[in-house]
């Protein structure tokens, strides 16, 4: 057999600009330190600290017991799509029917499918920055380009004015994440209305990411698709990962009208052929059974937030309390203006793992991200370690 030409052993060009998450690299570094016996306070993660509630696990067990183990319809089981549509109407005020709902493998698949459905090569996507890093790679995978809109500038100068400054003649969409990872910003109703008015004015599609919709401490969560005229031009990605402590189950849903629904359905069909059937029955229980899990979690996160923010401010790491999500994003420029260096110093001196802010875009430089989804004892421990060692 002849040897393959060397240039056949290369990835498809489409993947040239698609990166691997820096957060994974940090996790590897933490594992390496731990394997050498070091204690590391892990504040770099991004998942609920609690296990999935028992009633949800019981629903999955019961689905298995009843042999709900065959292919489900690739858009999702009808009972779940109907329950999601009811939730969207009641809680998000989004006027969706079950035909507008697609069950997907977590927020990531919903977002992947949304960008695949909307973005062509050379299209630009406006994104408020600092932003959740994987979006860069989801857009790159479509051959599109991110155009960063500094969130602080938009909040100070006005959203319309700021978006008008950054829009290009190739802009096709806005990615709108509220509550925001990593900054914890919850966009107000007035701000969301301004973004919607801009999208309507300039004929842009909105890809909304509401992964943290249930983790809001101040203000209200407003779904942009609920605003007048926005349903038809918005694809919203929701996930059960954060709300119900279900990160490992891989389940979420995307909500849209046509033609987006057809794009989302094709993308899901040919990537995963739908979501595991017992997981969908568990999700149905999560959304329909009476439970105070979300309220209790929110109160627990608030307690952790206040503890960490109070301690960080005392240490001179200035940090306004985040209005949503479970991350603190303090200014660490008095450790180092270079956030990668600041994060290294925090790890080496105080044994605390964080994510350098620059990973979330240049607007995140000078900050690091701490997750406060952990026990109060762990937060006390890390603050004590920082007080002693920094
Ligand atoms: C802003 C944001 N969107 C979406 C997701 C994806 O969530 P999932 O675990 O459901 O894929 C995350 C997860 O960290 C997130 O932070």
PDB file of N, CA, C and O in Angstrom, residues 257-325:
ATOM      1  N   UNK A 257     -38.765  29.848  16.335  1.00  0.00           N
ATOM      2  CA  UNK A 257     -39.785  29.724  15.290  1.00  0.00           C
ATOM      3  C   UNK A 257     -39.080  29.252  14.009  1.00  0.00           C
ATOM      4  O   UNK A 257     -37.868  29.027  14.011  1.00  0.00           O
ATOM      5  N   UNK A 258     -39.819  29.112  12.931  1.00  0.00           N
ATOM      6  CA  UNK A 258     -39.190  28.789  11.644  1.00  0.00           C
ATOM      7  C   UNK A 258     -38.580  30.049  11.044  1.00  0.00           C
ATOM      8  O   UNK A 258     -39.057  31.135  11.332  1.00  0.00           O
ATOM      9  N   UNK A 259     -37.511  29.943  10.238  1.00  0.00           N
ATOM     10  CA  UNK A 259     -36.928  28.692   9.752  1.00  0.00           C
ATOM     11  C   UNK A 259     -35.926  28.059  10.702  1.00  0.00           C
ATOM     12  O   UNK A 259     -35.374  26.999  10.399  1.00  0.00           O
ATOM     13  N   UNK A 260     -35.717  28.710  11.863  1.00  0.00           N
ATOM     14  CA  UNK A 260     -34.637  28.250  12.754  1.00  0.00           C
ATOM     15  C   UNK A 260     -34.882  26.849  13.261  1.00  0.00           C
ATOM     16  O   UNK A 260     -33.950  26.063  13.424  1.00  0.00           O
ATOM     17  N   UNK A 261     -36.162  26.547  13.527  1.00  0.00           N
ATOM     18  CA  UNK A 261     -36.494  25.226  14.078  1.00  0.00           C
ATOM     19  C   UNK A 261     -36.015  24.108  13.156  1.00  0.00           C
ATOM     20  O   UNK A 261     -35.482  23.097  13.629  1.00  0.00           O
ATOM     21  N   UNK A 262     -36.183  24.296  11.870  1.00  0.00           N
ATOM     22  CA  UNK A 262     -35.740  23.268  10.916  1.00  0.00           C
ATOM     23  C   UNK A 262     -34.221  23.106  11.000  1.00  0.00           C
ATOM     24  O   UNK A 262     -33.704  21.988  10.997  1.00  0.00           O
ATOM     25  N   UNK A 263     -33.509  24.223  11.118  1.00  0.00           N
ATOM     26  CA  UNK A 263     -32.038  24.172  11.229  1.00  0.00           C
ATOM     27  C   UNK A 263     -31.618  23.458  12.505  1.00  0.00           C
ATOM     28  O   UNK A 263     -30.733  22.598  12.493  1.00  0.00           O
ATOM     29  N   UNK A 264     -32.280  23.820  13.617  1.00  0.00           N
ATOM     30  CA  UNK A 264     -31.942  23.201  14.906  1.00  0.00           C
ATOM     31  C   UNK A 264     -32.204  21.699  14.858  1.00  0.00           C
ATOM     32  O   UNK A 264     -31.397  20.891  15.326  1.00  0.00           O
ATOM     33  N   UNK A 265     -33.338  21.337  14.252  1.00  0.00           N
ATOM     34  CA  UNK A 265     -33.709  19.915  14.201  1.00  0.00           C
ATOM     35  C   UNK A 265     -32.717  19.124  13.339  1.00  0.00           C
ATOM     36  O   UNK A 265     -32.297  18.031  13.712  1.00  0.00           O
ATOM     37  N   UNK A 266     -32.292  19.706  12.217  1.00  0.00           N
ATOM     38  CA  UNK A 266     -31.327  19.003  11.356  1.00  0.00           C
ATOM     39  C   UNK A 266     -30.005  18.828  12.089  1.00  0.00           C
ATOM     40  O   UNK A 266     -29.395  17.770  12.060  1.00  0.00           O
ATOM     41  N   UNK A 267     -29.566  19.904  12.723  1.00  0.00           N
ATOM     42  CA  UNK A 267     -28.278  19.866  13.397  1.00  0.00           C
ATOM     43  C   UNK A 267     -28.276  18.818  14.524  1.00  0.00           C
ATOM     44  O   UNK A 267     -27.297  18.092  14.715  1.00  0.00           O
ATOM     45  N   UNK A 268     -29.384  18.730  15.260  1.00  0.00           N
ATOM     46  CA  UNK A 268     -29.468  17.749  16.348  1.00  0.00           C
ATOM     47  C   UNK A 268     -29.564  16.334  15.783  1.00  0.00           C
ATOM     48  O   UNK A 268     -28.889  15.411  16.247  1.00  0.00           O
ATOM     49  N   UNK A 269     -30.396  16.187  14.748  1.00  0.00           N
ATOM     50  CA  UNK A 269     -30.603  14.859  14.155  1.00  0.00           C
ATOM     51  C   UNK A 269     -29.279  14.255  13.698  1.00  0.00           C
ATOM     52  O   UNK A 269     -28.968  13.104  13.983  1.00  0.00           O
ATOM     53  N   UNK A 270     -28.473  15.072  13.026  1.00  0.00           N
ATOM     54  CA  UNK A 270     -27.254  14.510  12.448  1.00  0.00           C
ATOM     55  C   UNK A 270     -26.037  14.596  13.358  1.00  0.00           C
ATOM     56  O   UNK A 270     -24.941  14.233  12.954  1.00  0.00           O
ATOM     57  N   UNK A 271     -26.217  15.103  14.576  1.00  0.00           N
ATOM     58  CA  UNK A 271     -25.081  15.065  15.503  1.00  0.00           C
ATOM     59  C   UNK A 271     -25.323  14.028  16.598  1.00  0.00           C
ATOM     60  O   UNK A 271     -24.484  13.163  16.825  1.00  0.00           O
ATOM     61  N   UNK A 272     -26.495  14.065  17.226  1.00  0.00           N
ATOM     62  CA  UNK A 272     -26.709  13.135  18.352  1.00  0.00           C
ATOM     63  C   UNK A 272     -27.950  12.266  18.165  1.00  0.00           C
ATOM     64  O   UNK A 272     -28.156  11.354  18.952  1.00  0.00           O
ATOM     65  N   UNK A 273     -28.755  12.576  17.166  1.00  0.00           N
ATOM     66  CA  UNK A 273     -30.013  11.847  16.966  1.00  0.00           C
ATOM     67  C   UNK A 273     -30.888  11.912  18.210  1.00  0.00           C
ATOM     68  O   UNK A 273     -31.624  10.977  18.516  1.00  0.00           O
ATOM     69  N   UNK A 274     -30.784  13.026  18.936  1.00  0.00           N
ATOM     70  CA  UNK A 274     -31.668  13.237  20.087  1.00  0.00           C
ATOM     71  C   UNK A 274     -30.989  12.927  21.403  1.00  0.00           C
ATOM     72  O   UNK A 274     -29.797  12.634  21.466  1.00  0.00           O
ATOM     73  N   UNK A 275     -31.795  13.050  22.456  1.00  0.00           N
ATOM     74  CA  UNK A 275     -31.288  12.923  23.833  1.00  0.00           C
ATOM     75  C   UNK A 275     -31.719  11.574  24.401  1.00  0.00           C
ATOM     76  O   UNK A 275     -32.817  11.083  24.090  1.00  0.00           O
ATOM     77  N   UNK A 276     -30.892  11.000  25.237  1.00  0.00           N
ATOM     78  CA  UNK A 276     -31.182   9.702  25.878  1.00  0.00           C
ATOM     79  C   UNK A 276     -32.606   9.701  26.469  1.00  0.00           C
ATOM     80  O   UNK A 276     -33.005  10.646  27.156  1.00  0.00           O
ATOM     81  N   UNK A 277     -33.341   8.641  26.209  1.00  0.00           N
ATOM     82  CA  UNK A 277     -34.767   8.593  26.582  1.00  0.00           C
ATOM     83  C   UNK A 277     -34.990   8.672  28.102  1.00  0.00           C
ATOM     84  O   UNK A 277     -35.799   9.501  28.552  1.00  0.00           O
ATOM     85  N   UNK A 278     -34.288   7.876  28.934  1.00  0.00           N
ATOM     86  CA  UNK A 278     -34.542   8.012  30.382  1.00  0.00           C
ATOM     87  C   UNK A 278     -34.228   9.419  30.907  1.00  0.00           C
ATOM     88  O   UNK A 278     -34.913   9.911  31.815  1.00  0.00           O
ATOM     89  N   UNK A 279     -33.234  10.056  30.323  1.00  0.00           N
ATOM     90  CA  UNK A 279     -32.902  11.430  30.743  1.00  0.00           C
ATOM     91  C   UNK A 279     -34.064  12.369  30.463  1.00  0.00           C
ATOM     92  O   UNK A 279     -34.353  13.278  31.249  1.00  0.00           O
ATOM     93  N   UNK A 280     -34.762  12.147  29.362  1.00  0.00           N
ATOM     94  CA  UNK A 280     -35.903  13.021  29.046  1.00  0.00           C
ATOM     95  C   UNK A 280     -37.026  12.833  30.071  1.00  0.00           C
ATOM     96  O   UNK A 280     -37.694  13.800  30.451  1.00  0.00           O
ATOM     97  N   UNK A 281     -37.221  11.608  30.539  1.00  0.00           N
ATOM     98  CA  UNK A 281     -38.254  11.393  31.567  1.00  0.00           C
ATOM     99  C   UNK A 281     -37.840  12.063  32.877  1.00  0.00           C
ATOM    100  O   UNK A 281     -38.676  12.605  33.607  1.00  0.00           O
ATOM    101  N   UNK A 282     -36.554  12.040  33.160  1.00  0.00           N
ATOM    102  CA  UNK A 282     -36.062  12.739  34.363  1.00  0.00           C
ATOM    103  C   UNK A 282     -36.308  14.242  34.226  1.00  0.00           C
ATOM    104  O   UNK A 282     -36.744  14.905  35.173  1.00  0.00           O
ATOM    105  N   UNK A 283     -36.070  14.787  33.040  1.00  0.00           N
ATOM    106  CA  UNK A 283     -36.275  16.225  32.808  1.00  0.00           C
ATOM    107  C   UNK A 283     -37.750  16.585  32.966  1.00  0.00           C
ATOM    108  O   UNK A 283     -38.092  17.654  33.492  1.00  0.00           O
ATOM    109  N   UNK A 284     -38.626  15.676  32.531  1.00  0.00           N
ATOM    110  CA  UNK A 284     -40.068  15.930  32.672  1.00  0.00           C
ATOM    111  C   UNK A 284     -40.421  16.068  34.159  1.00  0.00           C
ATOM    112  O   UNK A 284     -41.155  16.993  34.550  1.00  0.00           O
ATOM    113  N   UNK A 285     -39.868  15.177  34.974  1.00  0.00           N
ATOM    114  CA  UNK A 285     -40.123  15.277  36.422  1.00  0.00           C
ATOM    115  C   UNK A 285     -39.565  16.593  36.956  1.00  0.00           C
ATOM    116  O   UNK A 285     -40.229  17.298  37.739  1.00  0.00           O
ATOM    117  N   UNK A 286     -38.353  16.958  36.530  1.00  0.00           N
ATOM    118  CA  UNK A 286     -37.725  18.202  37.018  1.00  0.00           C
ATOM    119  C   UNK A 286     -38.659  19.384  36.777  1.00  0.00           C
ATOM    120  O   UNK A 286     -38.847  20.233  37.648  1.00  0.00           O
ATOM    121  N   UNK A 287     -39.259  19.424  35.592  1.00  0.00           N
ATOM    122  CA  UNK A 287     -40.051  20.600  35.210  1.00  0.00           C
ATOM    123  C   UNK A 287     -41.487  20.564  35.721  1.00  0.00           C
ATOM    124  O   UNK A 287     -42.147  21.600  35.761  1.00  0.00           O
ATOM    125  N   UNK A 288     -41.984  19.395  36.084  1.00  0.00           N
ATOM    126  CA  UNK A 288     -43.411  19.333  36.415  1.00  0.00           C
ATOM    127  C   UNK A 288     -43.703  18.992  37.875  1.00  0.00           C
ATOM    128  O   UNK A 288     -44.789  19.294  38.364  1.00  0.00           O
ATOM    129  N   UNK A 289     -42.771  18.337  38.576  1.00  0.00           N
ATOM    130  CA  UNK A 289     -43.100  17.956  39.956  1.00  0.00           C
ATOM    131  C   UNK A 289     -42.847  19.131  40.905  1.00  0.00           C
ATOM    132  O   UNK A 289     -41.924  19.916  40.705  1.00  0.00           O
ATOM    133  N   UNK A 290     -43.703  19.199  41.904  1.00  0.00           N
ATOM    134  CA  UNK A 290     -43.601  20.261  42.919  1.00  0.00           C
ATOM    135  C   UNK A 290     -42.270  20.131  43.663  1.00  0.00           C
ATOM    136  O   UNK A 290     -41.944  19.043  44.137  1.00  0.00           O
ATOM    137  N   UNK A 291     -41.519  21.198  43.755  1.00  0.00           N
ATOM    138  CA  UNK A 291     -40.247  21.140  44.496  1.00  0.00           C
ATOM    139  C   UNK A 291     -39.781  22.561  44.810  1.00  0.00           C
ATOM    140  O   UNK A 291     -40.051  23.488  44.057  1.00  0.00           O
ATOM    141  N   UNK A 292     -39.073  22.686  45.944  1.00  0.00           N
ATOM    142  CA  UNK A 292     -38.524  24.012  46.262  1.00  0.00           C
ATOM    143  C   UNK A 292     -37.017  24.048  45.996  1.00  0.00           C
ATOM    144  O   UNK A 292     -36.303  24.904  46.526  1.00  0.00           O
ATOM    145  N   UNK A 293     -36.536  23.114  45.168  1.00  0.00           N
ATOM    146  CA  UNK A 293     -35.088  23.008  44.935  1.00  0.00           C
ATOM    147  C   UNK A 293     -34.493  24.322  44.413  1.00  0.00           C
ATOM    148  O   UNK A 293     -33.453  24.772  44.882  1.00  0.00           O
ATOM    149  N   UNK A 294     -35.165  24.934  43.446  1.00  0.00           N
ATOM    150  CA  UNK A 294     -34.599  26.155  42.834  1.00  0.00           C
ATOM    151  C   UNK A 294     -34.521  27.287  43.865  1.00  0.00           C
ATOM    152  O   UNK A 294     -33.490  27.957  43.982  1.00  0.00           O
ATOM    153  N   UNK A 295     -35.587  27.471  44.644  1.00  0.00           N
ATOM    154  CA  UNK A 295     -35.604  28.561  45.632  1.00  0.00           C
ATOM    155  C   UNK A 295     -34.526  28.321  46.693  1.00  0.00           C
ATOM    156  O   UNK A 295     -33.802  29.234  47.086  1.00  0.00           O
ATOM    157  N   UNK A 296     -34.451  27.061  47.154  1.00  0.00           N
ATOM    158  CA  UNK A 296     -33.463  26.742  48.190  1.00  0.00           C
ATOM    159  C   UNK A 296     -32.048  26.939  47.660  1.00  0.00           C
ATOM    160  O   UNK A 296     -31.174  27.441  48.364  1.00  0.00           O
ATOM    161  N   UNK A 297     -31.810  26.528  46.419  1.00  0.00           N
ATOM    162  CA  UNK A 297     -30.464  26.679  45.841  1.00  0.00           C
ATOM    163  C   UNK A 297     -30.108  28.151  45.734  1.00  0.00           C
ATOM    164  O   UNK A 297     -28.985  28.556  46.029  1.00  0.00           O
ATOM    165  N   UNK A 298     -31.084  28.934  45.296  1.00  0.00           N
ATOM    166  CA  UNK A 298     -30.813  30.370  45.116  1.00  0.00           C
ATOM    167  C   UNK A 298     -30.401  30.991  46.461  1.00  0.00           C
ATOM    168  O   UNK A 298     -29.442  31.768  46.531  1.00  0.00           O
ATOM    169  N   UNK A 299     -31.125  30.622  47.529  1.00  0.00           N
ATOM    170  CA  UNK A 299     -30.790  31.162  48.861  1.00  0.00           C
ATOM    171  C   UNK A 299     -29.395  30.701  49.281  1.00  0.00           C
ATOM    172  O   UNK A 299     -28.618  31.480  49.848  1.00  0.00           O
ATOM    173  N   UNK A 300     -29.078  29.453  48.978  1.00  0.00           N
ATOM    174  CA  UNK A 300     -27.752  28.920  49.359  1.00  0.00           C
ATOM    175  C   UNK A 300     -26.652  29.631  48.566  1.00  0.00           C
ATOM    176  O   UNK A 300     -25.605  29.990  49.119  1.00  0.00           O
ATOM    177  N   UNK A 301     -26.884  29.867  47.285  1.00  0.00           N
ATOM    178  CA  UNK A 301     -25.879  30.583  46.476  1.00  0.00           C
ATOM    179  C   UNK A 301     -25.707  32.015  46.988  1.00  0.00           C
ATOM    180  O   UNK A 301     -24.606  32.550  47.026  1.00  0.00           O
ATOM    181  N   UNK A 302     -26.824  32.635  47.376  1.00  0.00           N
ATOM    182  CA  UNK A 302     -26.743  34.020  47.860  1.00  0.00           C
ATOM    183  C   UNK A 302     -25.854  34.110  49.111  1.00  0.00           C
ATOM    184  O   UNK A 302     -25.018  34.990  49.236  1.00  0.00           O
ATOM    185  N   UNK A 303     -26.047  33.136  50.016  1.00  0.00           N
ATOM    186  CA  UNK A 303     -25.243  33.106  51.248  1.00  0.00           C
ATOM    187  C   UNK A 303     -23.757  32.976  50.879  1.00  0.00           C
ATOM    188  O   UNK A 303     -22.892  33.669  51.424  1.00  0.00           O
ATOM    189  N   UNK A 304     -23.456  32.092  49.940  1.00  0.00           N
ATOM    190  CA  UNK A 304     -22.067  31.872  49.508  1.00  0.00           C
ATOM    191  C   UNK A 304     -21.507  33.103  48.801  1.00  0.00           C
ATOM    192  O   UNK A 304     -20.357  33.483  48.984  1.00  0.00           O
ATOM    193  N   UNK A 305     -22.351  33.719  47.981  1.00  0.00           N
ATOM    194  CA  UNK A 305     -21.937  34.937  47.285  1.00  0.00           C
ATOM    195  C   UNK A 305     -21.520  36.003  48.289  1.00  0.00           C
ATOM    196  O   UNK A 305     -20.432  36.588  48.189  1.00  0.00           O
ATOM    197  N   UNK A 306     -22.382  36.250  49.299  1.00  0.00           N
ATOM    198  CA  UNK A 306     -22.116  37.323  50.247  1.00  0.00           C
ATOM    199  C   UNK A 306     -20.839  37.059  51.042  1.00  0.00           C
ATOM    200  O   UNK A 306     -20.059  37.970  51.303  1.00  0.00           O
ATOM    201  N   UNK A 307     -20.642  35.786  51.392  1.00  0.00           N
ATOM    202  CA  UNK A 307     -19.445  35.402  52.141  1.00  0.00           C
ATOM    203  C   UNK A 307     -18.183  35.666  51.318  1.00  0.00           C
ATOM    204  O   UNK A 307     -17.227  36.294  51.785  1.00  0.00           O
ATOM    205  N   UNK A 308     -18.187  35.202  50.066  1.00  0.00           N
ATOM    206  CA  UNK A 308     -16.985  35.350  49.232  1.00  0.00           C
ATOM    207  C   UNK A 308     -16.737  36.816  48.867  1.00  0.00           C
ATOM    208  O   UNK A 308     -15.613  37.310  48.992  1.00  0.00           O
ATOM    209  N   UNK A 309     -17.789  37.524  48.475  1.00  0.00           N
ATOM    210  CA  UNK A 309     -17.618  38.920  48.045  1.00  0.00           C
ATOM    211  C   UNK A 309     -17.115  39.773  49.209  1.00  0.00           C
ATOM    212  O   UNK A 309     -16.211  40.593  49.040  1.00  0.00           O
ATOM    213  N   UNK A 310     -17.699  39.549  50.401  1.00  0.00           N
ATOM    214  CA  UNK A 310     -17.264  40.299  51.586  1.00  0.00           C
ATOM    215  C   UNK A 310     -15.775  40.078  51.815  1.00  0.00           C
ATOM    216  O   UNK A 310     -15.014  41.030  52.007  1.00  0.00           O
ATOM    217  N   UNK A 311     -15.345  38.820  51.760  1.00  0.00           N
ATOM    218  CA  UNK A 311     -13.945  38.481  52.010  1.00  0.00           C
ATOM    219  C   UNK A 311     -13.020  39.042  50.944  1.00  0.00           C
ATOM    220  O   UNK A 311     -11.944  39.559  51.259  1.00  0.00           O
ATOM    221  N   UNK A 312     -13.437  38.960  49.685  1.00  0.00           N
ATOM    222  CA  UNK A 312     -12.577  39.463  48.597  1.00  0.00           C
ATOM    223  C   UNK A 312     -12.382  40.974  48.738  1.00  0.00           C
ATOM    224  O   UNK A 312     -11.267  41.481  48.595  1.00  0.00           O
ATOM    225  N   UNK A 313     -13.465  41.672  49.046  1.00  0.00           N
ATOM    226  CA  UNK A 313     -13.353  43.134  49.191  1.00  0.00           C
ATOM    227  C   UNK A 313     -12.437  43.495  50.369  1.00  0.00           C
ATOM    228  O   UNK A 313     -11.628  44.417  50.258  1.00  0.00           O
ATOM    229  N   UNK A 314     -12.552  42.742  51.470  1.00  0.00           N
ATOM    230  CA  UNK A 314     -11.652  42.988  52.613  1.00  0.00           C
ATOM    231  C   UNK A 314     -10.196  42.790  52.230  1.00  0.00           C
ATOM    232  O   UNK A 314      -9.306  43.466  52.733  1.00  0.00           O
ATOM    233  N   UNK A 315      -9.967  41.851  51.319  1.00  0.00           N
ATOM    234  CA  UNK A 315      -8.595  41.578  50.870  1.00  0.00           C
ATOM    235  C   UNK A 315      -8.106  42.581  49.830  1.00  0.00           C
ATOM    236  O   UNK A 315      -7.003  42.463  49.310  1.00  0.00           O
ATOM    237  N   UNK A 316      -8.966  43.522  49.478  1.00  0.00           N
ATOM    238  CA  UNK A 316      -8.576  44.541  48.493  1.00  0.00           C
ATOM    239  C   UNK A 316      -8.785  44.096  47.047  1.00  0.00           C
ATOM    240  O   UNK A 316      -8.313  44.733  46.123  1.00  0.00           O
ATOM    241  N   UNK A 317      -9.490  42.961  46.876  1.00  0.00           N
ATOM    242  CA  UNK A 317      -9.808  42.512  45.521  1.00  0.00           C
ATOM    243  C   UNK A 317     -11.231  42.973  45.215  1.00  0.00           C
ATOM    244  O   UNK A 317     -12.207  42.284  45.510  1.00  0.00           O
ATOM    245  N   UNK A 318     -11.337  44.180  44.690  1.00  0.00           N
ATOM    246  CA  UNK A 318     -12.624  44.859  44.539  1.00  0.00           C
ATOM    247  C   UNK A 318     -13.607  44.072  43.687  1.00  0.00           C
ATOM    248  O   UNK A 318     -13.272  43.618  42.595  1.00  0.00           O
ATOM    249  N   UNK A 319     -14.796  43.911  44.244  1.00  0.00           N
ATOM    250  CA  UNK A 319     -15.774  43.084  43.534  1.00  0.00           C
ATOM    251  C   UNK A 319     -17.186  43.488  43.936  1.00  0.00           C
ATOM    252  O   UNK A 319     -17.571  43.342  45.097  1.00  0.00           O
ATOM    253  N   UNK A 320     -17.964  44.009  42.980  1.00  0.00           N
ATOM    254  CA  UNK A 320     -19.375  44.298  43.266  1.00  0.00           C
ATOM    255  C   UNK A 320     -20.108  42.960  43.318  1.00  0.00           C
ATOM    256  O   UNK A 320     -19.749  42.036  42.589  1.00  0.00           O
ATOM    257  N   UNK A 321     -21.135  42.830  44.170  1.00  0.00           N
ATOM    258  CA  UNK A 321     -21.851  41.552  44.222  1.00  0.00           C
ATOM    259  C   UNK A 321     -22.510  41.255  42.873  1.00  0.00           C
ATOM    260  O   UNK A 321     -23.213  42.112  42.332  1.00  0.00           O
ATOM    261  N   UNK A 322     -22.287  40.075  42.310  1.00  0.00           N
ATOM    262  CA  UNK A 322     -22.939  39.737  41.046  1.00  0.00           C
ATOM    263  C   UNK A 322     -24.450  39.622  41.241  1.00  0.00           C
ATOM    264  O   UNK A 322     -24.901  39.103  42.262  1.00  0.00           O
ATOM    265  N   UNK A 323     -25.228  40.103  40.273  1.00  0.00           N
ATOM    266  CA  UNK A 323     -26.690  40.039  40.386  1.00  0.00           C
ATOM    267  C   UNK A 323     -27.228  38.654  40.045  1.00  0.00           C
ATOM    268  O   UNK A 323     -28.366  38.334  40.370  1.00  0.00           O
ATOM    269  N   UNK A 324     -26.424  37.834  39.361  1.00  0.00           N
ATOM    270  CA  UNK A 324     -26.878  36.496  38.997  1.00  0.00           C
ATOM    271  C   UNK A 324     -25.713  35.553  38.777  1.00  0.00           C
ATOM    272  O   UNK A 324     -24.556  35.945  38.891  1.00  0.00           O
ATOM    273  N   UNK A 325     -26.037  34.289  38.458  1.00  0.00           N
ATOM    274  CA  UNK A 325     -25.074  33.190  38.253  1.00  0.00           C
ATOM    275  C   UNK A 325     -24.278  32.934  39.542  1.00  0.00           C
ATOM    276  O   UNK A 325     -24.632  33.477  40.599  1.00  0.00           O
TER     277      UNK A 325
END
